[in-house]
Coordinates of C-alpha atoms in Angstrom, one line a residue:
Chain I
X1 CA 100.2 25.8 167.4
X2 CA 98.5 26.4 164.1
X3 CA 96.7 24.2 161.6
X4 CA 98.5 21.4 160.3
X5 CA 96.3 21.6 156.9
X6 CA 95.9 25.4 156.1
X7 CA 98.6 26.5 158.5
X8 CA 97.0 29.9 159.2
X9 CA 94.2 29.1 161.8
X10 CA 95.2 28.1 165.4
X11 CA 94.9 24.4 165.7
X12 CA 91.7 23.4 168.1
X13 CA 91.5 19.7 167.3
X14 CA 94.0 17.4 168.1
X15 CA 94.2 13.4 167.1
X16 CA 96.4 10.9 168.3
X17 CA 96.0 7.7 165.9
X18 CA 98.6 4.5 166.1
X19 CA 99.4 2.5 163.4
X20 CA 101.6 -0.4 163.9
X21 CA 102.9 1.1 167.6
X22 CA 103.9 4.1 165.5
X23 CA 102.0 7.0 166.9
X24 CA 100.8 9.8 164.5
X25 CA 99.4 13.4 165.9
X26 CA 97.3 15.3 163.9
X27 CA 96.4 19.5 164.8
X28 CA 93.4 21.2 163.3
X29 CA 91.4 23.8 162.7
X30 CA 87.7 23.6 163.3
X31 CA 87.3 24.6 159.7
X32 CA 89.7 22.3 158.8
X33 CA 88.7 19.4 161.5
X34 CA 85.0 19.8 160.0
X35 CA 86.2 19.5 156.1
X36 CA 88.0 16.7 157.3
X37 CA 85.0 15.2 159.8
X38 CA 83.2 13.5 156.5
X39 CA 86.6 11.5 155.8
X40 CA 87.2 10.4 158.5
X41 CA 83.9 9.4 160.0
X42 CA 83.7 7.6 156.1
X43 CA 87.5 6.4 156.4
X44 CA 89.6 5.3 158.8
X45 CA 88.0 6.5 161.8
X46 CA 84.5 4.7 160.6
X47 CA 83.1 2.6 164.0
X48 CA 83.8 -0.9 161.9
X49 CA 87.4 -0.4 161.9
X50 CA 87.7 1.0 165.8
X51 CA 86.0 -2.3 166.0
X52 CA 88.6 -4.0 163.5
X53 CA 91.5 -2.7 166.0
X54 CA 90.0 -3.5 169.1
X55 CA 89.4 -6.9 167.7
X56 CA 93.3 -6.9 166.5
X57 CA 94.9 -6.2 169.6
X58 CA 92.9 -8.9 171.0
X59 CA 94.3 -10.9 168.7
X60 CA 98.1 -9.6 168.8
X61 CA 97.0 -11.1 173.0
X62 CA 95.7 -14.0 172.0
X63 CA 98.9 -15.3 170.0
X64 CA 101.2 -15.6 172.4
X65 CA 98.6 -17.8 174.7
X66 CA 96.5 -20.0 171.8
X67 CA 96.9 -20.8 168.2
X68 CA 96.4 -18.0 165.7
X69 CA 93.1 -17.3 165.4
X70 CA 93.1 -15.1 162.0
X71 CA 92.7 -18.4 159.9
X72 CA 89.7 -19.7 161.7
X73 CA 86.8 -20.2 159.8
X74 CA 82.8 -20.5 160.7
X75 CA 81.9 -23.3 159.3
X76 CA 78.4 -21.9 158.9
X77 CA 78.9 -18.5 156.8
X78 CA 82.5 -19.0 155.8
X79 CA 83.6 -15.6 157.1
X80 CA 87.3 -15.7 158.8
X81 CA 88.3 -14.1 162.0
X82 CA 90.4 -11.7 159.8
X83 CA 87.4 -10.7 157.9
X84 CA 85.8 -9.6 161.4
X85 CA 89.1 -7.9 162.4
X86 CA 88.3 -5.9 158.9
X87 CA 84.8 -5.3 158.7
X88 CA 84.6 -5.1 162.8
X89 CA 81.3 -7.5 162.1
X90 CA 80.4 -10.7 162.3
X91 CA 79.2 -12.9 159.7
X92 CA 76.1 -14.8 161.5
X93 CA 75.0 -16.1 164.7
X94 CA 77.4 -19.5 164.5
X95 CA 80.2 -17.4 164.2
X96 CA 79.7 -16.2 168.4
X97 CA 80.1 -20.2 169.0
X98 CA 83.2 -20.8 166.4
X99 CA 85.2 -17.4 167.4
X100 CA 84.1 -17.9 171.5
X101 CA 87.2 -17.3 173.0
X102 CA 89.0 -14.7 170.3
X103 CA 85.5 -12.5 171.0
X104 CA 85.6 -13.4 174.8
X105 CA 88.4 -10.0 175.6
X106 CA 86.8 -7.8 173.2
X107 CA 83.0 -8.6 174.6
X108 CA 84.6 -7.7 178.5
X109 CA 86.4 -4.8 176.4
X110 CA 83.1 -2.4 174.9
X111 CA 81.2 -4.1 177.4
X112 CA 82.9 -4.7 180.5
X113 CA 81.4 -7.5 180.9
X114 CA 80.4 -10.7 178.8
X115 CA 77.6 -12.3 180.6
X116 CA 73.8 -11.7 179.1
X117 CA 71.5 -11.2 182.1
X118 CA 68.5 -9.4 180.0
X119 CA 65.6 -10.5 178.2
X120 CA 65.4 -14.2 177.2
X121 CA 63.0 -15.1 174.3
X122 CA 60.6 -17.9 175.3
X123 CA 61.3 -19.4 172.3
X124 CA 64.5 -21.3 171.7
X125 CA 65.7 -19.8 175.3
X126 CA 63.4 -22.1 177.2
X127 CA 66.3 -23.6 179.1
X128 CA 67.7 -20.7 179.9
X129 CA 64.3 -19.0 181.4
X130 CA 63.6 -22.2 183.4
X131 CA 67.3 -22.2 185.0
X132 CA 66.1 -18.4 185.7
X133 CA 63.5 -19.8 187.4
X134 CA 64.9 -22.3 189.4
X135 CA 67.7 -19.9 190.7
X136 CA 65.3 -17.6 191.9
X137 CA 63.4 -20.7 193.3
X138 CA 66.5 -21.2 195.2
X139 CA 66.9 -17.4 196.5
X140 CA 63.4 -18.2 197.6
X141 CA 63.7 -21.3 199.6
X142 CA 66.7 -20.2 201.2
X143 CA 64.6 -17.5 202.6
X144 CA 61.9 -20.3 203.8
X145 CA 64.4 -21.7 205.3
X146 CA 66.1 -18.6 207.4
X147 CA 62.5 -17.9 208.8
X148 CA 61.9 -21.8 209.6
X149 CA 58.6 -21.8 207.0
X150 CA 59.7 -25.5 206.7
X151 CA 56.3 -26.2 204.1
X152 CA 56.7 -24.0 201.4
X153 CA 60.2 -24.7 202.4
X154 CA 59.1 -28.1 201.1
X155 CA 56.8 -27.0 198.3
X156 CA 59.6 -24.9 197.0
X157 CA 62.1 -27.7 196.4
X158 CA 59.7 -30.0 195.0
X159 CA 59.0 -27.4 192.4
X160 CA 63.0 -27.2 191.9
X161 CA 62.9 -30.9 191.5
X162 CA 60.3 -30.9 189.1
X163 CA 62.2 -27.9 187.0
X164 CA 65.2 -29.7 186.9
X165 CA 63.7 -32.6 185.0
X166 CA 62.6 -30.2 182.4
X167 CA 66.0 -29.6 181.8
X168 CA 67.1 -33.0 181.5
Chain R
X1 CA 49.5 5.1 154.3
X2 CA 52.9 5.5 153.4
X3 CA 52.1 8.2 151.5
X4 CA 51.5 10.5 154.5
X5 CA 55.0 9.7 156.3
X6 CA 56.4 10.1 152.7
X7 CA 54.5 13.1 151.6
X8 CA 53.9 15.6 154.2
X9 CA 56.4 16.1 157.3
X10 CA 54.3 15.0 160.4
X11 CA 55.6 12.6 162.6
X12 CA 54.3 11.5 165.9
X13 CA 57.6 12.5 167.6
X14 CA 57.3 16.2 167.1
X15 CA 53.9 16.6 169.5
X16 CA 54.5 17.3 172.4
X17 CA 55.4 14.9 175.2
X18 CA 56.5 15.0 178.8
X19 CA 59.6 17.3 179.8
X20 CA 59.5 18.5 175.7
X21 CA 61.0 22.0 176.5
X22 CA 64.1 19.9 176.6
X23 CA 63.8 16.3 175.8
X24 CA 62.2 16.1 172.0
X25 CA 61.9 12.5 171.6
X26 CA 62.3 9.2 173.1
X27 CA 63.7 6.0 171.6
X28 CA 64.1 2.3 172.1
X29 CA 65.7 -0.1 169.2
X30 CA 66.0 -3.8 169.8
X31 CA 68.3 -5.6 167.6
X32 CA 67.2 -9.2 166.5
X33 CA 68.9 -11.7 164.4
X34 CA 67.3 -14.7 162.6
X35 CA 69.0 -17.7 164.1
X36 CA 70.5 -19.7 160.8
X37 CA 70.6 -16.6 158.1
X38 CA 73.7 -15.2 157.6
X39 CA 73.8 -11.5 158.9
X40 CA 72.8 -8.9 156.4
X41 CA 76.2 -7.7 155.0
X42 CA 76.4 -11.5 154.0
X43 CA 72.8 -11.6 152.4
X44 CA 73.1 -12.3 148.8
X45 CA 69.7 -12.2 146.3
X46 CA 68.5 -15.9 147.3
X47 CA 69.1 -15.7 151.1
X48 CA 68.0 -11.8 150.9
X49 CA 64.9 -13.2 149.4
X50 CA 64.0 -16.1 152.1
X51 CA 64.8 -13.9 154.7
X52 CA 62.6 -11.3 153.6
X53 CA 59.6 -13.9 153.1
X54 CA 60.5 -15.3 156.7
X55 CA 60.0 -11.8 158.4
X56 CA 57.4 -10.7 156.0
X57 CA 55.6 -14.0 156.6
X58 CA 56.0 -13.7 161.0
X59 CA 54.4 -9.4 160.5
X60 CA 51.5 -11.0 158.4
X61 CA 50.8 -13.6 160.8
X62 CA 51.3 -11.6 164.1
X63 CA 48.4 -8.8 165.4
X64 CA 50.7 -6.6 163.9
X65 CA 49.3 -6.9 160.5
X66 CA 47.0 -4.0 160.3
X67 CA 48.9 -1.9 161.9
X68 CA 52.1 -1.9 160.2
X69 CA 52.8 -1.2 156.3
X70 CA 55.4 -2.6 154.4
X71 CA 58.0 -0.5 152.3
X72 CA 59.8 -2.6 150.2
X73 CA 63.4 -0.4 149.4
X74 CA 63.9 -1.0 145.9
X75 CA 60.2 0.5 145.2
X76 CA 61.6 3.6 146.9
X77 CA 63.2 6.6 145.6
X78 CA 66.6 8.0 146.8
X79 CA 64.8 10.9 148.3
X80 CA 61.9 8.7 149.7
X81 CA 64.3 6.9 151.8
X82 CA 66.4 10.3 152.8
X83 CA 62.6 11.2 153.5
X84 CA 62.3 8.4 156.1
X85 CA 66.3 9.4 157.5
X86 CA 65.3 12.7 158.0
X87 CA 61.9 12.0 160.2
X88 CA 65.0 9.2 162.1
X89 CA 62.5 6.5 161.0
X90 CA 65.8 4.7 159.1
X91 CA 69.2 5.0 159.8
X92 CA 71.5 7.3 157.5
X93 CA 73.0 3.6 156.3
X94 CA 69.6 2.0 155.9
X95 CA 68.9 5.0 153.2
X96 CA 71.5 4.3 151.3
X97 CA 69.9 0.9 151.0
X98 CA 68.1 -0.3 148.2
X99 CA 68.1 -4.2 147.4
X100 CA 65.0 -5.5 147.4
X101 CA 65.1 -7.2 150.8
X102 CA 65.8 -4.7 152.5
X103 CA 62.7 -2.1 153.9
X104 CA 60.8 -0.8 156.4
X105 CA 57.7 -1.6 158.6
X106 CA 56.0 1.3 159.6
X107 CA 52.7 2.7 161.6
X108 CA 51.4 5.5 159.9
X109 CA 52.2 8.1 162.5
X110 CA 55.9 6.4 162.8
X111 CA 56.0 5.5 166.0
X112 CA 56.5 2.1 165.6
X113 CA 59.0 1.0 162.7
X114 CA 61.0 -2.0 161.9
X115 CA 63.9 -1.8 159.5
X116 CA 64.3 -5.2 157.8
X117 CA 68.0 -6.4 157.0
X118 CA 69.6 -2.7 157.9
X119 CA 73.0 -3.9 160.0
X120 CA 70.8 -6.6 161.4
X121 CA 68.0 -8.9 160.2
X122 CA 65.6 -6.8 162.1
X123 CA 65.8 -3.3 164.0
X124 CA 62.6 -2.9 166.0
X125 CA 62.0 0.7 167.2
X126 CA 59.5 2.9 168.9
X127 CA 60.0 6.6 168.7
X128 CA 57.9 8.8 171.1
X129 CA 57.8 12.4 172.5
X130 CA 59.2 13.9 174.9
X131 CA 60.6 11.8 177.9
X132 CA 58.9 8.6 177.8
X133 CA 61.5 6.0 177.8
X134 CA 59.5 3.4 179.8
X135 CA 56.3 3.7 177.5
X136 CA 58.8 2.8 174.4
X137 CA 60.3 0.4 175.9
X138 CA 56.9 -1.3 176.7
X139 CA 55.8 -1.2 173.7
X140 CA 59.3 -2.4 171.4
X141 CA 59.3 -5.5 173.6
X142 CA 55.0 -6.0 173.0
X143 CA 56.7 -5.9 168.9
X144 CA 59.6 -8.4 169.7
X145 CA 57.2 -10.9 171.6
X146 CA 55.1 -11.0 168.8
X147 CA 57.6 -11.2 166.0
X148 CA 59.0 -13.9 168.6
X149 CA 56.5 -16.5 168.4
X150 CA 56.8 -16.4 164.7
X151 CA 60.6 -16.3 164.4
X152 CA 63.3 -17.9 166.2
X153 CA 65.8 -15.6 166.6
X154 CA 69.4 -16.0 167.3
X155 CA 70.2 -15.9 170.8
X156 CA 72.8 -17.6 173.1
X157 CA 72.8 -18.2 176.9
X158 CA 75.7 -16.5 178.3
X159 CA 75.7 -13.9 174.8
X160 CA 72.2 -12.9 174.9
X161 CA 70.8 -11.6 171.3
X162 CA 73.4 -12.3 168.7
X163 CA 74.0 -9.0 166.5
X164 CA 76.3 -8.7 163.3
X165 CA 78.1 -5.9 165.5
X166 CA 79.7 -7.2 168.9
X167 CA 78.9 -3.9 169.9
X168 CA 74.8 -4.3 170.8
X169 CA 75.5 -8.1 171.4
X170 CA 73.6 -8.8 174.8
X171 CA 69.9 -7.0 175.0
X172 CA 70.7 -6.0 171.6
X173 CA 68.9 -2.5 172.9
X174 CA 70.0 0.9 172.3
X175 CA 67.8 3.8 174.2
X176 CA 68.0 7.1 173.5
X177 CA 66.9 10.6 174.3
X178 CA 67.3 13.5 171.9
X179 CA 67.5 16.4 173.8
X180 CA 67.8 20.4 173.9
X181 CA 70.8 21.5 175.6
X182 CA 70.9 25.6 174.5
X183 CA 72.0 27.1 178.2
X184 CA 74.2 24.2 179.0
X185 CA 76.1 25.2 175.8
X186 CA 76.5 28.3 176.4
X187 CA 77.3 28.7 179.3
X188 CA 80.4 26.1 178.6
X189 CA 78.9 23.4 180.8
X190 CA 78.4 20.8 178.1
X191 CA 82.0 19.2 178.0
X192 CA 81.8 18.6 181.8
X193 CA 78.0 16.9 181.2
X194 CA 79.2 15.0 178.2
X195 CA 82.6 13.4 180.5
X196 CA 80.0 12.9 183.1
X197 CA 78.0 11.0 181.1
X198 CA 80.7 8.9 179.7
X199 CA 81.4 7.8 183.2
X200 CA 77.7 6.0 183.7
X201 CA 77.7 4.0 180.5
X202 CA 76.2 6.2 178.4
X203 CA 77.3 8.5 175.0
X204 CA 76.7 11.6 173.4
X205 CA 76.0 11.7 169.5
X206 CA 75.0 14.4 167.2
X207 CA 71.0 14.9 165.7
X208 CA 71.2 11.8 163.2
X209 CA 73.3 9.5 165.1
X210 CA 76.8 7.6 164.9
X211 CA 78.9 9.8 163.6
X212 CA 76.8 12.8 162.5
X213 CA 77.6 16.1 163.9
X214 CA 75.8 18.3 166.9
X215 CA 73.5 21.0 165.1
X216 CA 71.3 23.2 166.7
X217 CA 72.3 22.3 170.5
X218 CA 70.6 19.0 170.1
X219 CA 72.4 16.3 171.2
X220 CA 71.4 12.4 171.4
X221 CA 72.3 10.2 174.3
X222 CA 71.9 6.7 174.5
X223 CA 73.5 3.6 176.4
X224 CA 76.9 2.5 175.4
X225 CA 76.8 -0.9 177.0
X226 CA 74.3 -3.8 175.7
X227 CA 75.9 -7.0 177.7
X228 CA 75.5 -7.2 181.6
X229 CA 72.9 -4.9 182.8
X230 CA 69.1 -5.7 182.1
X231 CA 66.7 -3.6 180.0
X232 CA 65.0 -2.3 182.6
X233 CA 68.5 -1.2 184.1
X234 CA 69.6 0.7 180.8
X235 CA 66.4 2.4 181.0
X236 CA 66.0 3.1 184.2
X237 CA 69.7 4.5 184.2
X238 CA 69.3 6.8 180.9
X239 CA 66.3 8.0 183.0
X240 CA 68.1 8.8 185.7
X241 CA 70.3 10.5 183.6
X242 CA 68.5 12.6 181.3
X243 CA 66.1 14.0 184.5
X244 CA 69.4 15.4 185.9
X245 CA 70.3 16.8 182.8
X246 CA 67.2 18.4 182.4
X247 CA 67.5 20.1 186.2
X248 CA 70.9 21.4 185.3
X249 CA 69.5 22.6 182.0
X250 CA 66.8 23.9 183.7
X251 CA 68.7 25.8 186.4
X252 CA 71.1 27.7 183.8
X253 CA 68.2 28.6 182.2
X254 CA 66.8 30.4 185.2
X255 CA 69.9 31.9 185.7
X256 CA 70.4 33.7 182.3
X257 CA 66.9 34.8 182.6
X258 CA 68.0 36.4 185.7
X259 CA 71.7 37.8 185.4
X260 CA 71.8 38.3 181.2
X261 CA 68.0 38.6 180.9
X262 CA 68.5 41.5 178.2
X263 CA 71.3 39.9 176.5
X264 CA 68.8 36.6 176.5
X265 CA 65.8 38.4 175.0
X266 CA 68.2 40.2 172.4
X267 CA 69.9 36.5 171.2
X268 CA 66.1 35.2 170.7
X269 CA 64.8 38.0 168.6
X270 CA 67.7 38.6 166.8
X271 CA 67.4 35.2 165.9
X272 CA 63.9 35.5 165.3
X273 CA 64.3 38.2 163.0
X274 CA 67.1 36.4 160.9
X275 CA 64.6 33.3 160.6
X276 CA 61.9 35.3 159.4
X277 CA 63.6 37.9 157.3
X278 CA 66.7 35.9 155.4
X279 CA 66.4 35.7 151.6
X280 CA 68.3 32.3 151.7
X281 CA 69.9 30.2 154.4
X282 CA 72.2 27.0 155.2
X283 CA 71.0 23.8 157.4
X284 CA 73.3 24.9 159.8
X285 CA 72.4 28.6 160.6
X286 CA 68.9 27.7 160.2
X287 CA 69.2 24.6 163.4
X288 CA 71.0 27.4 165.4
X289 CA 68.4 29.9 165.1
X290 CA 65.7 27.7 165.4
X291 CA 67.6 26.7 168.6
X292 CA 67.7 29.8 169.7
X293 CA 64.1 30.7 168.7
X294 CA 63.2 27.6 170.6
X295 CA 64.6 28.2 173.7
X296 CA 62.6 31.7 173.3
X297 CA 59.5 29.7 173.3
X298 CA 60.2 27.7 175.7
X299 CA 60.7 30.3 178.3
X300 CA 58.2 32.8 177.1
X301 CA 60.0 35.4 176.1
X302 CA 58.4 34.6 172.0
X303 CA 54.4 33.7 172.4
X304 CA 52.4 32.3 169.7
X305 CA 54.5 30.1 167.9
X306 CA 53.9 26.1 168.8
X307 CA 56.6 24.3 169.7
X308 CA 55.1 21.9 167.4
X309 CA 56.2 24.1 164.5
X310 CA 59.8 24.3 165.5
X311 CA 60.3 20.7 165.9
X312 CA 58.8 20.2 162.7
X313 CA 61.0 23.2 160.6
X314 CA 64.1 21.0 162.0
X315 CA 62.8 18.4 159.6
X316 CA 61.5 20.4 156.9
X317 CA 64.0 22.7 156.2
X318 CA 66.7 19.1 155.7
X319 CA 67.6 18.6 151.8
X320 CA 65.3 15.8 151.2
X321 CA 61.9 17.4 152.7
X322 CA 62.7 20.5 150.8
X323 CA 63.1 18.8 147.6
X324 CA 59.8 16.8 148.1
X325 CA 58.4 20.1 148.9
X326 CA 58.9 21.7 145.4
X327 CA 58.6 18.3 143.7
X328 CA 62.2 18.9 141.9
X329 CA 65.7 17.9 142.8
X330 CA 67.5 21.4 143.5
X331 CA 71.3 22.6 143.8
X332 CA 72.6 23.9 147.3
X333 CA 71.5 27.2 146.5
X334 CA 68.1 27.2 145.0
X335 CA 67.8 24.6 148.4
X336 CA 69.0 27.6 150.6
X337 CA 66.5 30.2 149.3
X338 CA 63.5 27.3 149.2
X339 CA 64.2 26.6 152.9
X340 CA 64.2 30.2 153.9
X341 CA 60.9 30.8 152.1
X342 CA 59.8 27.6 154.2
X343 CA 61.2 29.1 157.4
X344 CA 59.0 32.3 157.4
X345 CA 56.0 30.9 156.4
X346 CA 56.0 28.3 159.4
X347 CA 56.7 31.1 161.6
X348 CA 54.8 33.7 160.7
X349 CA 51.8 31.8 159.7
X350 CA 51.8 30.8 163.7
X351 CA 51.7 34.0 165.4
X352 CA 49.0 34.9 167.5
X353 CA 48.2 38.5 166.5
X354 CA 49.1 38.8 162.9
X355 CA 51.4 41.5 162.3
X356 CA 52.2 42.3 165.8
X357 CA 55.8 41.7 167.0
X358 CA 56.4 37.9 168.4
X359 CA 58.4 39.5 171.4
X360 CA 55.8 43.0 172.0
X361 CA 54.3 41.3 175.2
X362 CA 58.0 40.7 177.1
X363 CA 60.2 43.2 175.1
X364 CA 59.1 46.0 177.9
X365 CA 62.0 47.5 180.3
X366 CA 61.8 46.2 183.9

């Protein structure tokens, strides 16, 4: 197979793009596939609009089950969901809370997953680091229990106790 | 201070560091997001401006202060900032940047920098070399605590650190390893090391980054996912990774020593002798026979040139450095016969014995 641009150099790279379910194949040179790398690393390739599409088809998902979600707005920045669909980012930290569910299938998407369990900063994530806390307080005096240390068994939950009115 | 990281080409990454016959440089960058200011792409010159103050503010107060300087973009040149890209200080975007608000903390060796308002508010990074993913890690997170008591920054229970880009949502961490992969590739191994590493979470990117293309053999890996595993899991994985790369790479090494020894020896010199004889000569034929010249080094068949040098020609011999060099913007061509005149100087000026032949001690028939 030869070159699909100059036609004289056997074709080494191959794309496979889809626009609208219509599927487009492109062949390649390397000379040709590296004149071509800086347009499409700059165009339609660029990481934003992979983004855009994997937001997108979450979308085309989401419309059958919810409302549309393209018209939401964040009440905070302004930006819509079809901005993010287009610029594959998001316009500030609100928008996670406004577009929660429409960002939900592409977080488990690049992630596989959608559940933070890193670093929490001590400020503003105080809640979260003392229900940390208190979970591993709870690994802890399950243990007590299983080996019948029935005082720090005791210890241990009064410290629970005392984290959960934190919360409060 | 500045001046220094702007003026000459040192940067601390290019000593050497553990593992540095294969792995050049270790790096960890922590996205962070100020909780109510609209992400940067939204930033317009009044909230550009009071985020700016609000980070500039949280450095000055912090034990940071001293140690840091601040680089304000718009007080840049174009080349200054391609000057920072090149040394991987800023991001290829971040030097295209140039409002006002948007800049650059940096130590004067550049091992710690923070790039203000780049995709996100703040990019904190610390570059080291050779394998020392754990040290950089340490000492990012000692930068994000202290920032942290100063700045509230956007984070959400079950999201983690909120990023303009869904993909770093989570830790908002990206580690990487930039490493020397010369017997790998050619012995064909590298598209079966690349699939293997897509299968543990991680991806394989060129010299400068997303999108940028693999020069010289070096290739960049770093951890695709940011949501569900734990810093110390992403680095501790990439780790893991990277050692076995380097046994594999280490291995095929040892094996073209032995079966193509000849063949090895005659790829180095020749190499060597293009470096230090060409009239003029691209990026791109420069990396690969620095590569190769590398790899030389590395394995003693070339003594008497520091691997120092050739980490530090695959920065100076880049468009920007060159142009700083001779103090003048230059065409493609006057850039090809500056960087070969730069070339031979680094390598010649190094050798032990002046005049004697880099590969005389090995060069003898077994």
């Amino acid at each position: 197979m030869f070159c699909d641009e100059c036609k004289q150099k056997p074709a080494t790279v191959h794309f496979t793009q889809f626009f609208n379910g219509t599927k487009m194949e492109t062949h390649l040179c390397d000379t040709c596939a590296a004149k071509k790398g800086a347009l499409f690393m700059n165009g339609q390739f660029s990481i934003p609009n992979l983004l855009g599409s994997f937001l997108g088809h979450t979308f085309g998902i989401l419309q059958q089950t919810a409302a549309s979600p393209n018209n939401l707005t964040c009440s905070h920045c302004g930006v819509t969901f079809n901005d993010i669909t287009h610029t594959g980012k998001l316009g500030c930290a609100e928008c996670y809370r406004e577009f929660d569910q429409a960002l939900e299938p592409t977080l488990r998407r690049i992630h596989g997953n959608s559940q933070h369990v890193g670093k929490v900063p001590s400020r503003g994530g105080e809640k979260v680091l003392i229900k940390k806390k208190i979970e591993r307080l709870k690994a802890q005096l399950q243990e007590a229990v299983t080996a019948e240390r029935y005082e720090q068994a005791a210890e241990i939950r009064d410290s629970i106790k005392e984290l959960e009115k934190q919360l409060e | 201070m500045s001046s220094d990281l702007l003026n000459s080409t040192y940067v601390r990454w290019m000593e050497p560091g553990p593992e540095s016959d294969i792995v050049i440089s270790s790096r960890v960058r922590l996205a962070r997001n100020l909780q109510t200011v609209p992400f940067p792409h939204l930033l317009d010159d009044k909230t550009g401006q009071a985020c700016w103050q609000q980070i500039t503010q949280a450095w000055q107060k912090s034990s940071l202060k001293d140690q840091l300087e601040l680089l304000s973009f718009n007080n840049l040149t174009a080349l200054d900032r391609q000057i920072l890209m090149e040394k991987h200080l800023i991001s290829p975007n971040h030097a295209e940047a140039n409002k006002f608000y948007q800049g650059l903390l940096v130590d004067k060796e550049g091992q710690l920098a923070i790039m203000i308002n780049e995709e996100d508010h703040l990019r904190i990074q610390c570059l080291l070399p050779g394998l020392q993913m754990e040290e950089c890690y340490k000492r990012a997170q000692m930068v994000d605590d202290e920032l942290e008591s100063n700045l509230s920054f956007a984070f959400d229970e079950q999201r983690g650190y909120l990023t303009a880009c869904p993909t770093n949502v989570g830790t908002g961490m990206r580690a990487s390893v930039m490493l020397h992969l010369p017997a790998i590739v050619t012995t064909g191994q590298l598209n079966a090391v690349v699939h293997y590493i897509g299968q543990l979470g991680l991806t394989v990117r060129g010299i400068y980054g997303e999108g940028s293309e693999a020069m010289g053999n070096f290739f960049q890996v770093s951890n695709q996912i940011t949501l569900g595993q734990t810093e110390e899991d992403i680095i501790a994985n990439l780790t893991a990774v990277t050692r076995q790369i380097i046994q594999q790479e280490r291995t095929l090494r040892e094996n073209l020593k032995n079966q193509m020894h000849i063949q090895l020896e005659d790829r180095v010199c020749r190499a060597y002798g293009i470096l230090t004889n060409a009239r003029m000569i691209t990026s791109n034929e420069a990396l690969g026979h620095l590569s190769e010249v590398r790899l030389g080094v590395n394995m003693g068949i070339i003594d008497g040139i520091q691997p120092y040098a050739l980490n530090e020609l695959v920065v100076a011999i880049r468009p920007a450095h060159l142009q700083k060099r001779a103090g003048r913007e230059m065409d493609p061509l006057s850039r090809d016969i500056h960087r070969a005149e730069v070339i031979k100087e680094k390598l010649t000026s190094r050798k032990a014995k002046p005049g004697s032949s880099p590969a005389a001690g090995t060069s003898e028939e077994k």
